[in-house]
Short mmCIF file of C-alpha atoms (C1' of nucleotides) in Angstrom, two decimals:
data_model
loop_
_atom_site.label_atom_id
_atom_site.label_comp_id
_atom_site.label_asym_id
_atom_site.label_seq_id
_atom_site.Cartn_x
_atom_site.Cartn_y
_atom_site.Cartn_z
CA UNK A 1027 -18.69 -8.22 -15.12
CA UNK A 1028 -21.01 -8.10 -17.91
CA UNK A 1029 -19.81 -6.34 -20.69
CA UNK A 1030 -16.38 -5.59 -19.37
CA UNK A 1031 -16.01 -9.30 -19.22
CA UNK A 1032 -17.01 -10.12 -23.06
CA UNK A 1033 -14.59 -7.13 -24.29
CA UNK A 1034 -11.95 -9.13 -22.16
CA UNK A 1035 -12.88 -12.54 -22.97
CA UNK A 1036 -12.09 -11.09 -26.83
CA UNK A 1037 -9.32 -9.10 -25.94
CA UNK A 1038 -7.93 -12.72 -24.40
CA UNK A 1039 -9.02 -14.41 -27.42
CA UNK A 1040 -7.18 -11.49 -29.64
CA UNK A 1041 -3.74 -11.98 -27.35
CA UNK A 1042 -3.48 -15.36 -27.63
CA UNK A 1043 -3.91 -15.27 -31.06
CA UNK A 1044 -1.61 -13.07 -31.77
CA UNK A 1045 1.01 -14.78 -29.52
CA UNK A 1046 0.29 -18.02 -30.81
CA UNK A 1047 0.93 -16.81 -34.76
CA UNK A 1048 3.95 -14.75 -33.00
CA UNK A 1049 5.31 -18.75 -31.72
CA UNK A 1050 4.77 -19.84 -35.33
CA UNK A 1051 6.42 -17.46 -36.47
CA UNK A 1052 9.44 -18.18 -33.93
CA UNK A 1053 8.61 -21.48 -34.49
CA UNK A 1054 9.26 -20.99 -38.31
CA UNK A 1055 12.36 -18.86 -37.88
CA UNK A 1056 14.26 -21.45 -35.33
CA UNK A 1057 13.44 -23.82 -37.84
CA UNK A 1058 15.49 -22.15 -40.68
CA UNK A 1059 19.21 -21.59 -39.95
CA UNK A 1060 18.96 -18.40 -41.41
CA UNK A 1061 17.15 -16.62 -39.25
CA UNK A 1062 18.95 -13.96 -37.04
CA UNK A 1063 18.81 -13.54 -33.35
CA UNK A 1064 17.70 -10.13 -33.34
CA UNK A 1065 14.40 -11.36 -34.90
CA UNK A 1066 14.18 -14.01 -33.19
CA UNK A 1067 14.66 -11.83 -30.34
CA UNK A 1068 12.36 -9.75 -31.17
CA UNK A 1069 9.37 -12.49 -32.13
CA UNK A 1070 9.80 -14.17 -28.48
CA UNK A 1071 10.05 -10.39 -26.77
CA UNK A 1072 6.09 -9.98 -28.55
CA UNK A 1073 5.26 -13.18 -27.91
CA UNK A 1074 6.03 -12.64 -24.25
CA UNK A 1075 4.26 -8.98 -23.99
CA UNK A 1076 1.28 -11.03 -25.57
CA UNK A 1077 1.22 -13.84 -22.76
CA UNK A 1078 2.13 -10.59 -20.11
CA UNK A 1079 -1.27 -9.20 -21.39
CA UNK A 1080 -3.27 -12.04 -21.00
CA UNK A 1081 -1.71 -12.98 -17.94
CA UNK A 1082 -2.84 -9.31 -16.55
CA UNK A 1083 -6.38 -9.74 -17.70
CA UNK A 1084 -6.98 -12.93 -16.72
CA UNK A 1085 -5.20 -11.97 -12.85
CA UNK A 1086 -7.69 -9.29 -13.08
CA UNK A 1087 -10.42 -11.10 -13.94
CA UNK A 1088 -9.79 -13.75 -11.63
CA UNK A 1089 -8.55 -11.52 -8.45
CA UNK A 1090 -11.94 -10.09 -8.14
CA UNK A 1091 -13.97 -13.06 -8.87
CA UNK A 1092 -12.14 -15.46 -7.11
CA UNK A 1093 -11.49 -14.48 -3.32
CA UNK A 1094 -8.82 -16.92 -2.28
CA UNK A 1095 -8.85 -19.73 -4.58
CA UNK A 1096 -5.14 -20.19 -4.59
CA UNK A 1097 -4.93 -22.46 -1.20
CA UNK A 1098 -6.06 -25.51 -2.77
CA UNK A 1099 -3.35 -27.48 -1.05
CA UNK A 1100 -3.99 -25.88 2.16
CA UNK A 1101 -0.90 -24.37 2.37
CA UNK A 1102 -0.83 -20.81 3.72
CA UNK A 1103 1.48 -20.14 0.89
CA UNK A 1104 0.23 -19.34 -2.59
CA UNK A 1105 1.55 -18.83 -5.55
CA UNK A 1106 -1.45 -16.61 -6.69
CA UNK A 1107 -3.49 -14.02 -4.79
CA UNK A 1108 -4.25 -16.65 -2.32
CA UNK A 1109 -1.28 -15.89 -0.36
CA UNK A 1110 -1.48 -13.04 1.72
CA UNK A 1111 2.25 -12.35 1.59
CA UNK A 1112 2.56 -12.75 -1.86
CA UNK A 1113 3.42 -9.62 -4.09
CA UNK A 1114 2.50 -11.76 -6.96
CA UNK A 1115 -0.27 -10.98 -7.23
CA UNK A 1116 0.15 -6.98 -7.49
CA UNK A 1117 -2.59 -5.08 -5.86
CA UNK A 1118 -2.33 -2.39 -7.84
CA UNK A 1119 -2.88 -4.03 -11.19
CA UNK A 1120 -6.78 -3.17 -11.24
CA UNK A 1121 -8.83 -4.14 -14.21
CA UNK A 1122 -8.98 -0.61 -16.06
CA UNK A 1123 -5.83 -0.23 -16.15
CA UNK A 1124 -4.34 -3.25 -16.97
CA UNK A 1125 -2.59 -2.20 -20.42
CA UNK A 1126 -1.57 0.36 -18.03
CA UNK A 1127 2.83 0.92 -17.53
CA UNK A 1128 2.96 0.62 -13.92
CA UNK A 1129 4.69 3.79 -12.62
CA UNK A 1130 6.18 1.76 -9.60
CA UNK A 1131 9.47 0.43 -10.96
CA UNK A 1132 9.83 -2.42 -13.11
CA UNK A 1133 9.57 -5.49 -10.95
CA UNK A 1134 9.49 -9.00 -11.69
CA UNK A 1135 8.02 -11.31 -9.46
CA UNK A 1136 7.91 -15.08 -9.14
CA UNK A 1137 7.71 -17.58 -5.83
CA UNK A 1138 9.03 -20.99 -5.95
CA UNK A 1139 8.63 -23.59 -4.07
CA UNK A 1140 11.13 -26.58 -3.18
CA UNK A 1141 11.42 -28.91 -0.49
CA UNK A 1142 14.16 -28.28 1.45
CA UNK A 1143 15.49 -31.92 1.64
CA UNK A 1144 16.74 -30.17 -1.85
CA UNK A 1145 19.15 -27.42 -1.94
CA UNK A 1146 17.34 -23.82 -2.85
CA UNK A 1147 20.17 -23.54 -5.11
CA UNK A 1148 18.90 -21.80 -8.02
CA UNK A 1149 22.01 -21.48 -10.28
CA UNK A 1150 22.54 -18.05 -8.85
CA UNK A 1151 24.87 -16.51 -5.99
CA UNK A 1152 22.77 -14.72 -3.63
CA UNK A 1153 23.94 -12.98 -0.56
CA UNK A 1154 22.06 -12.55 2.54
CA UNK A 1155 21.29 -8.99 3.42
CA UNK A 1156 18.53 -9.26 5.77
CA UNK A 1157 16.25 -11.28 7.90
CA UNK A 1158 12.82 -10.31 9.28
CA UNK A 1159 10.87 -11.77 11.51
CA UNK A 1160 7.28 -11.66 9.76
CA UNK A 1161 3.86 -11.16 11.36
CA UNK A 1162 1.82 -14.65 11.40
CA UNK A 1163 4.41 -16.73 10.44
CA UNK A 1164 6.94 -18.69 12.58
CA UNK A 1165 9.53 -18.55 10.74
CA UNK A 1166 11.84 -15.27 9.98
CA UNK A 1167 11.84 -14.24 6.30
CA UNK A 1168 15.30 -13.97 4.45
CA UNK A 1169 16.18 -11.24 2.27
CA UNK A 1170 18.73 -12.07 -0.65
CA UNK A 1171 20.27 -10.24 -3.10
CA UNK A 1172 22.86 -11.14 -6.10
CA UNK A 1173 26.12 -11.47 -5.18
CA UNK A 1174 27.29 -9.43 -7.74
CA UNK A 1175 24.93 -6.79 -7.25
CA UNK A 1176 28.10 -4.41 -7.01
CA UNK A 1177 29.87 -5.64 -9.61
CA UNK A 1178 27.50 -6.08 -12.44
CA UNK A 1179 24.54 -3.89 -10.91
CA UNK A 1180 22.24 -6.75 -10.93
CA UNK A 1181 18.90 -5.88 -9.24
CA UNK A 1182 17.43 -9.82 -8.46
CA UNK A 1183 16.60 -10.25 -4.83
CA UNK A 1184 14.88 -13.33 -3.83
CA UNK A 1185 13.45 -13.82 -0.39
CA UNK A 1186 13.38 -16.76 1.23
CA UNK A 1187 11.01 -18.24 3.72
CA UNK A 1188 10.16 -21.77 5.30
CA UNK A 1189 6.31 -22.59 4.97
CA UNK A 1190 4.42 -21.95 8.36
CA UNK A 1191 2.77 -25.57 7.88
CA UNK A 1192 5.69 -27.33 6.44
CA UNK A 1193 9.35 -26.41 7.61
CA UNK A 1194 10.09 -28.98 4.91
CA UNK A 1195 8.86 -26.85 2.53
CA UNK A 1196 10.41 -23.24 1.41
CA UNK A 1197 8.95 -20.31 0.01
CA UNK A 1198 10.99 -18.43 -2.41
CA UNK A 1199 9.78 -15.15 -3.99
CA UNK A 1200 12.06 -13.76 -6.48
CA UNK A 1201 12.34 -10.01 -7.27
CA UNK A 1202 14.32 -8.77 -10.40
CA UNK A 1203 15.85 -10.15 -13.35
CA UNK A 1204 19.77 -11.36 -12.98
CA UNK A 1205 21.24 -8.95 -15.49
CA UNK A 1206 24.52 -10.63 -14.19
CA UNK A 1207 26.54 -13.10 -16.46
CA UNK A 1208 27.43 -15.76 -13.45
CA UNK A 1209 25.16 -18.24 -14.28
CA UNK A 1210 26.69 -20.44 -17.33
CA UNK A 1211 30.15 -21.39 -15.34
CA UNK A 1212 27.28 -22.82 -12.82
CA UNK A 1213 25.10 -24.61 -15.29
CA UNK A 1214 28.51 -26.22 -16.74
CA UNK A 1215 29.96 -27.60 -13.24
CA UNK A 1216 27.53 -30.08 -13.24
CA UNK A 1217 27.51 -31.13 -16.99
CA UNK A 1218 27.55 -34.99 -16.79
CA UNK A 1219 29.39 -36.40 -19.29
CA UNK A 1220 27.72 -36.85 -22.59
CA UNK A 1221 27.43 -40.29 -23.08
CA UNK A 1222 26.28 -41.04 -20.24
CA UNK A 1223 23.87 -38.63 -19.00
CA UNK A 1224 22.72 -35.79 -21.56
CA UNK A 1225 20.90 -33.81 -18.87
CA UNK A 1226 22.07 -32.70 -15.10
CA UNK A 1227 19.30 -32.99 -12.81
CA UNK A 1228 20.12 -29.94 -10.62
CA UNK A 1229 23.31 -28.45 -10.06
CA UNK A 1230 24.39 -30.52 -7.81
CA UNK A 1231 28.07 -28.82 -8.23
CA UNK A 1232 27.08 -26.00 -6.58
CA UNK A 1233 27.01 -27.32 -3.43
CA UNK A 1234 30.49 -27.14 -3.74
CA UNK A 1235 30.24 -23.75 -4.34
CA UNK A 1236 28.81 -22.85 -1.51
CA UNK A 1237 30.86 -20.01 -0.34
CA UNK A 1238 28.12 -18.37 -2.86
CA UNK A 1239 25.11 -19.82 -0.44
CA UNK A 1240 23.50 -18.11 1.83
CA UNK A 1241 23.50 -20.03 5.21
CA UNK A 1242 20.19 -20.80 5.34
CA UNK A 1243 20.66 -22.96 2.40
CA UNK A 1244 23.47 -24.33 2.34
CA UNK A 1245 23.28 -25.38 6.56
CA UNK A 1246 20.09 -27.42 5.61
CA UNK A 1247 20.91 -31.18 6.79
CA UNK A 1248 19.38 -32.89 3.37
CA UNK A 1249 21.84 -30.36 1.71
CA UNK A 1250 22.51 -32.83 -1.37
CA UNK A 1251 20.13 -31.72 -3.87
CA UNK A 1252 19.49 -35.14 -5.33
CA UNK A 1253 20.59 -37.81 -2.83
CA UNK A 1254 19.55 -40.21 -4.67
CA UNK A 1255 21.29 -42.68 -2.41
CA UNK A 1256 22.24 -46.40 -3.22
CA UNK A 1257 18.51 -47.76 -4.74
CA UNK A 1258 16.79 -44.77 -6.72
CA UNK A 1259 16.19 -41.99 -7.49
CA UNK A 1260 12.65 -39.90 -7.62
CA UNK A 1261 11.94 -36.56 -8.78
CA UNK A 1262 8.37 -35.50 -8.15
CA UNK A 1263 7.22 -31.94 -9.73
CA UNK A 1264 4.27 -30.84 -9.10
CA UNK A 1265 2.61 -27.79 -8.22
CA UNK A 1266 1.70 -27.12 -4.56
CA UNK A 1267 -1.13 -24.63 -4.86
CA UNK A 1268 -2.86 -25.62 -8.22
CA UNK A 1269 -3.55 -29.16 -9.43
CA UNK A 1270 -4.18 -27.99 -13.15
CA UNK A 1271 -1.88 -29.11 -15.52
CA UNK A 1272 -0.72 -25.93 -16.06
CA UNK A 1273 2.54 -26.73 -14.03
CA UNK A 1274 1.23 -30.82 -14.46
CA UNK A 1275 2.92 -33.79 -12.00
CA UNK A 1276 6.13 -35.57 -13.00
CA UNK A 1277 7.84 -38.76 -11.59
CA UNK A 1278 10.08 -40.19 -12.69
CA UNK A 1279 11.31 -43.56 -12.08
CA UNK A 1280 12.56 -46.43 -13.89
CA UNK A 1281 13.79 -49.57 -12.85
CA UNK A 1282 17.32 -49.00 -12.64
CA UNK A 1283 16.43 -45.87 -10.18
CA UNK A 1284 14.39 -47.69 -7.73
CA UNK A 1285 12.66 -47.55 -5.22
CA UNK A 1286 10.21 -44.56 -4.34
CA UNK A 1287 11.71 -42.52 -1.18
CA UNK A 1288 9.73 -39.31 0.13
CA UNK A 1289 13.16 -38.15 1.30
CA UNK A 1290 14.08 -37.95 -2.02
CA UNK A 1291 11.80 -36.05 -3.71
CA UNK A 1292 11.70 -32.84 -4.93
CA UNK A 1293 8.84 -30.48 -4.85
CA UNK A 1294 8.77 -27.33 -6.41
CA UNK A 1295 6.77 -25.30 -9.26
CA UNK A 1296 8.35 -23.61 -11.92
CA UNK A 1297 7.54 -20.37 -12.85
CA UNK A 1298 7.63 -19.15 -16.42
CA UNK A 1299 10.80 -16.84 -15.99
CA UNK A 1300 12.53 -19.17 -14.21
CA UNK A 1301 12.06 -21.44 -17.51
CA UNK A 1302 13.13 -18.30 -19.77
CA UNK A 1303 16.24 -18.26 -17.48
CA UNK A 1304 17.75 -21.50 -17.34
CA UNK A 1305 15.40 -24.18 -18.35
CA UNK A 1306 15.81 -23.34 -21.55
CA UNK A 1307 18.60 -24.30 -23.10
CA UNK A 1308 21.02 -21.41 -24.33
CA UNK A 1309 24.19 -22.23 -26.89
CA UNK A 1310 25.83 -19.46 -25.36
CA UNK A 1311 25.19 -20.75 -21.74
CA UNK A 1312 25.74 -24.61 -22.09
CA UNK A 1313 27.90 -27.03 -23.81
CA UNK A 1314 26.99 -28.99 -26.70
CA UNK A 1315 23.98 -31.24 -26.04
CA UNK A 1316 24.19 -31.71 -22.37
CA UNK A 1317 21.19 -30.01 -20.68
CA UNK A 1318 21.72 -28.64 -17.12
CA UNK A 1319 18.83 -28.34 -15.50
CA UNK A 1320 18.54 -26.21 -11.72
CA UNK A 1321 16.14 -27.93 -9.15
CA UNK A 1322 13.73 -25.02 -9.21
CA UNK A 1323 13.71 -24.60 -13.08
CA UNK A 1324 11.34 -28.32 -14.16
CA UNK A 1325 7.84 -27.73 -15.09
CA UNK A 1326 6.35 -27.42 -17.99
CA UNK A 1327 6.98 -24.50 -20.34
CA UNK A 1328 3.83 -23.27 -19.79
CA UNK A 1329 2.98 -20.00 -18.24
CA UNK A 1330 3.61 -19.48 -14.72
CA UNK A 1331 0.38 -18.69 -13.59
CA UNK A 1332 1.95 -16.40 -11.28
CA UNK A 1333 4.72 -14.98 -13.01
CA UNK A 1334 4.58 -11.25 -13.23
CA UNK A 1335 5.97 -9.77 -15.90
CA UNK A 1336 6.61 -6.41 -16.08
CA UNK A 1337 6.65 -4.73 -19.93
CA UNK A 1338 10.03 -3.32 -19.54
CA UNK A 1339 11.10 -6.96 -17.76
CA UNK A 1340 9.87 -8.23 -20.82
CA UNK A 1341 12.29 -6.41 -22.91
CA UNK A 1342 15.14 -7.58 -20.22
CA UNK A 1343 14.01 -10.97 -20.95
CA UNK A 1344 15.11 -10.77 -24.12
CA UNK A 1345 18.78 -8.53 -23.47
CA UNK A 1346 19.68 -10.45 -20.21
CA UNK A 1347 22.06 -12.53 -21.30
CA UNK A 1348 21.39 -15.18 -19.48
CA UNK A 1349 18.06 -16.04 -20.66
CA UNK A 1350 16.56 -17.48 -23.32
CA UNK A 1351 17.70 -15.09 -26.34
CA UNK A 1352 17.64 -17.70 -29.69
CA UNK A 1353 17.23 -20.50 -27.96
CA UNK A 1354 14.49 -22.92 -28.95
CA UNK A 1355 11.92 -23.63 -26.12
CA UNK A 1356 12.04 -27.02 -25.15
CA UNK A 1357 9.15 -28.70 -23.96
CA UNK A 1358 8.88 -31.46 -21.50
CA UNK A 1359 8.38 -33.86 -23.24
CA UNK A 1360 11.74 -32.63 -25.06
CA UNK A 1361 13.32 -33.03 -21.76
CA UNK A 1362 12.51 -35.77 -20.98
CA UNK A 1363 13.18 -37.34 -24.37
CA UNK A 1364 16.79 -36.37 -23.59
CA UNK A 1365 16.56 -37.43 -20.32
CA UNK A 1366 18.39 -40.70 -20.26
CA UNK A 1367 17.99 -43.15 -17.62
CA UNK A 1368 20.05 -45.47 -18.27
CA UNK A 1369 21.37 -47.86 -15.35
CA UNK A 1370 24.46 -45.29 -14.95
CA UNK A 1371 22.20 -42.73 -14.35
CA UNK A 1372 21.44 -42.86 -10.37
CA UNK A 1373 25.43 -43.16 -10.07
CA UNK A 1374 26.38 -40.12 -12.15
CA UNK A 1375 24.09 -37.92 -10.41
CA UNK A 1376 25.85 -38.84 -7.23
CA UNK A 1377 29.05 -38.48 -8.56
CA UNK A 1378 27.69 -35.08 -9.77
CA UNK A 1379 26.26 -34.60 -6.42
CA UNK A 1380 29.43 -34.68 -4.71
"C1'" DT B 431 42.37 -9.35 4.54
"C1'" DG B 432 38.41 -9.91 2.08
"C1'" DC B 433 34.00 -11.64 1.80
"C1'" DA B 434 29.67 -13.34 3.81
"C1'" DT B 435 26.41 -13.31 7.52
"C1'" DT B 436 24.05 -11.31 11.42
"C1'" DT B 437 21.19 -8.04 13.39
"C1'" DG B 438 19.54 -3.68 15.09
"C1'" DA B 439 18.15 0.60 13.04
"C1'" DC B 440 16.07 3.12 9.67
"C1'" DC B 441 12.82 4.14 5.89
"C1'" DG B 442 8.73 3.98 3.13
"C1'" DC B 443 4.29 2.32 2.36
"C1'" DT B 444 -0.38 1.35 3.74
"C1'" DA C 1307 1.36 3.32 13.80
"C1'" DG C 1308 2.64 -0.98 12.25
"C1'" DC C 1309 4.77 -3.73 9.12
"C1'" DG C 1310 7.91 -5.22 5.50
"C1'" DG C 1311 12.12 -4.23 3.16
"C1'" DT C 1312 16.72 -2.44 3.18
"C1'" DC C 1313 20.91 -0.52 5.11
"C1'" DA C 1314 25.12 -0.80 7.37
"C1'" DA C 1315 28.07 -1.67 11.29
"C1'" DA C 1316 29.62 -5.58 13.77
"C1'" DT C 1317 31.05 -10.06 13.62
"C1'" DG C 1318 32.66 -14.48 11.81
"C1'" DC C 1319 35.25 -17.29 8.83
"C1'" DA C 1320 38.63 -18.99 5.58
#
DNA sequence: TGCATTTGACCGCT
DNA sequence: AGCGGTCAAATGCA
């Protein structure tokens, strides 16, 4: 600590300086229509290496002072080094060699969490290629992989396991960036119309494509993402390790959607990629102004406290076409500005639902 | 028939 | 050596 510690507490400082004149700049070359996607691409590529850096430093920092800090909620899954089957937190990433290229290959790691009374659906087609059963825990880990792994040589795996505590609650740990091109098609099946409902709360479509889902996820008996049923509706977001506001509580409810029904809600925590991927809204992956939004993919835009980014990931962030390229981050508070709950809006889920 | 899932075997890492 | 991750043949399903 010591020493090492002030250097890092300035290189910190430094980063996040430099990222946040990096967003301005973004910020400054969304604003003008003139601007060019290559910069642009380039501006949120260095802003993302700059939050990658910090993100390393601070995981460093944190992984040796704090021991097992991530099971605030008790659960014996973490998203951070609390969780003992976690590769999020990477053990190899040691503090002196943070700025250090891993030699292991590239890999890009995030968990999510969802309730499973929601589908796992995360606007991608997985395929099952494994199962393990998995030392300590009672239920048998499930090893995905894109579906068009063959086809289009996408690397993503995800694996997929129920919580030892909660069988409610599922453990997803994604590996790999999709470098496939399936996911717009997805995004658009469940594009409500436009007047009535500018964003899609899940993609409630897919469920109807389920020849893409793995069993396990599609066999679950709340399969119907957002069943919102006849009296309301309510989506609850929160993070299930870390009460910060870094990944910060939503509910939503209004009048017309109702009641509040545990069976309906939806728990999961976004992580930052997952935002990069689909939360964010791409012209070249959605229509117009209707916002799709994936189950797994609400949060805030914040950083995923345990996202892992590797530096050449970061550079796939920015070429996979399915992520964010030009696309103006939207905050929440964007979302839900465009979020319209209007009385139709229960209704039209359903009917998207189904 | 083609695609997805299952499951035992194998491999690599620690 | 044990464990987690992946492979691939077998099986199931539409």
């Amino acid at each position: 600590m010591g020493e090492s510690m002030k250097c890092e507490q300035v290189g910190l400082v430094d980063e996040l300086m430099q990222g946040k004149e990096l967003a301005k700049q973004l910020s400054d070359h969304l604003l003008s229509s003139s601007s060019s996607h290559e910069t642009n691409e380039v501006l949120i590529e260095k802003i993302l290496s700059t939050y990658e850096k910090v993100l390393s430093m601070l995981k460093a920092n944190v992984g040796e002072s704090k021991t097992n800090n991530g099971t605030t909620m008790g659960s014996p899954c973490s998203f951070t080094n609390g969780s003992p089957r976690s590769e999020v937190m990477e053990p190899e990433v040691k503090q002196k060699d943070v700025f250090k290229k891993r030699k292991t290959t590239p890999k890009w790691t995030e968990q999510v969490k969802v309730c499973l009374g929601t589908s796992l659906d995360d606007g991608h087609s997985w395929r099952k290629y494994g199962q393990k059963e998995i030392l300590g825990a009672k239920f048998p880990r499930g090893y995905y992989r894109c579906t068009y792994r063959n086809v289009q040589g996408c690397l993503a795996t995800k694996q997929v396991q129920k919580s030892d505590e909660d069988p409610m609650i599922c453990e997803i740990t994604y590996k790999g960036r999709h470098t496939c091109t399936q996911v717009s098609h997805l995004n658009k099946a469940v594009v409500a119309p436009p007047s009535k409902t500018k964003m899609a709360l899940g993609e409630n479509k897919r469920n109807n494509h389920q020849n893409n889902l793995p069993q396990e996820e599609k066999t679950e008996p709340q399969e119907a993402i957002f069943s919102f049923g006849s009296s309301g509706l309510e989506v609850k977001i929160e993070d299930l390790d870390h009460k910060e506001d870094i990944f910060p509580s939503f509910c939503f409810s209004s009048q017309s959607i109702g009641s509040e029904n545990e069976d309906n809600m939806l728990s999961y925590t976004m992580i930052e990629d997952n935002l990069m991927e689909s939360f964010l809204v791409s012209p070249t992956t959605s229509e117009s102004d209707v916002f799709c939004l994936p189950p797994c993919y609400w949060g805030s835009t914040g950083l995923g406290q345990s996202a892992q980014t590797s530096e050449s990931d970061t550079t796939d962030m920015v070429s996979d076409p399915t992520s964010v390229n030009n696309s103006p981050i939207m905050d929440f508070d964007f979302l839900l500005e465009k979020l319209d709950f209007d009385t139709d809006f229960p209704s039209n889920l359903q009917e998207l639902c189904t």
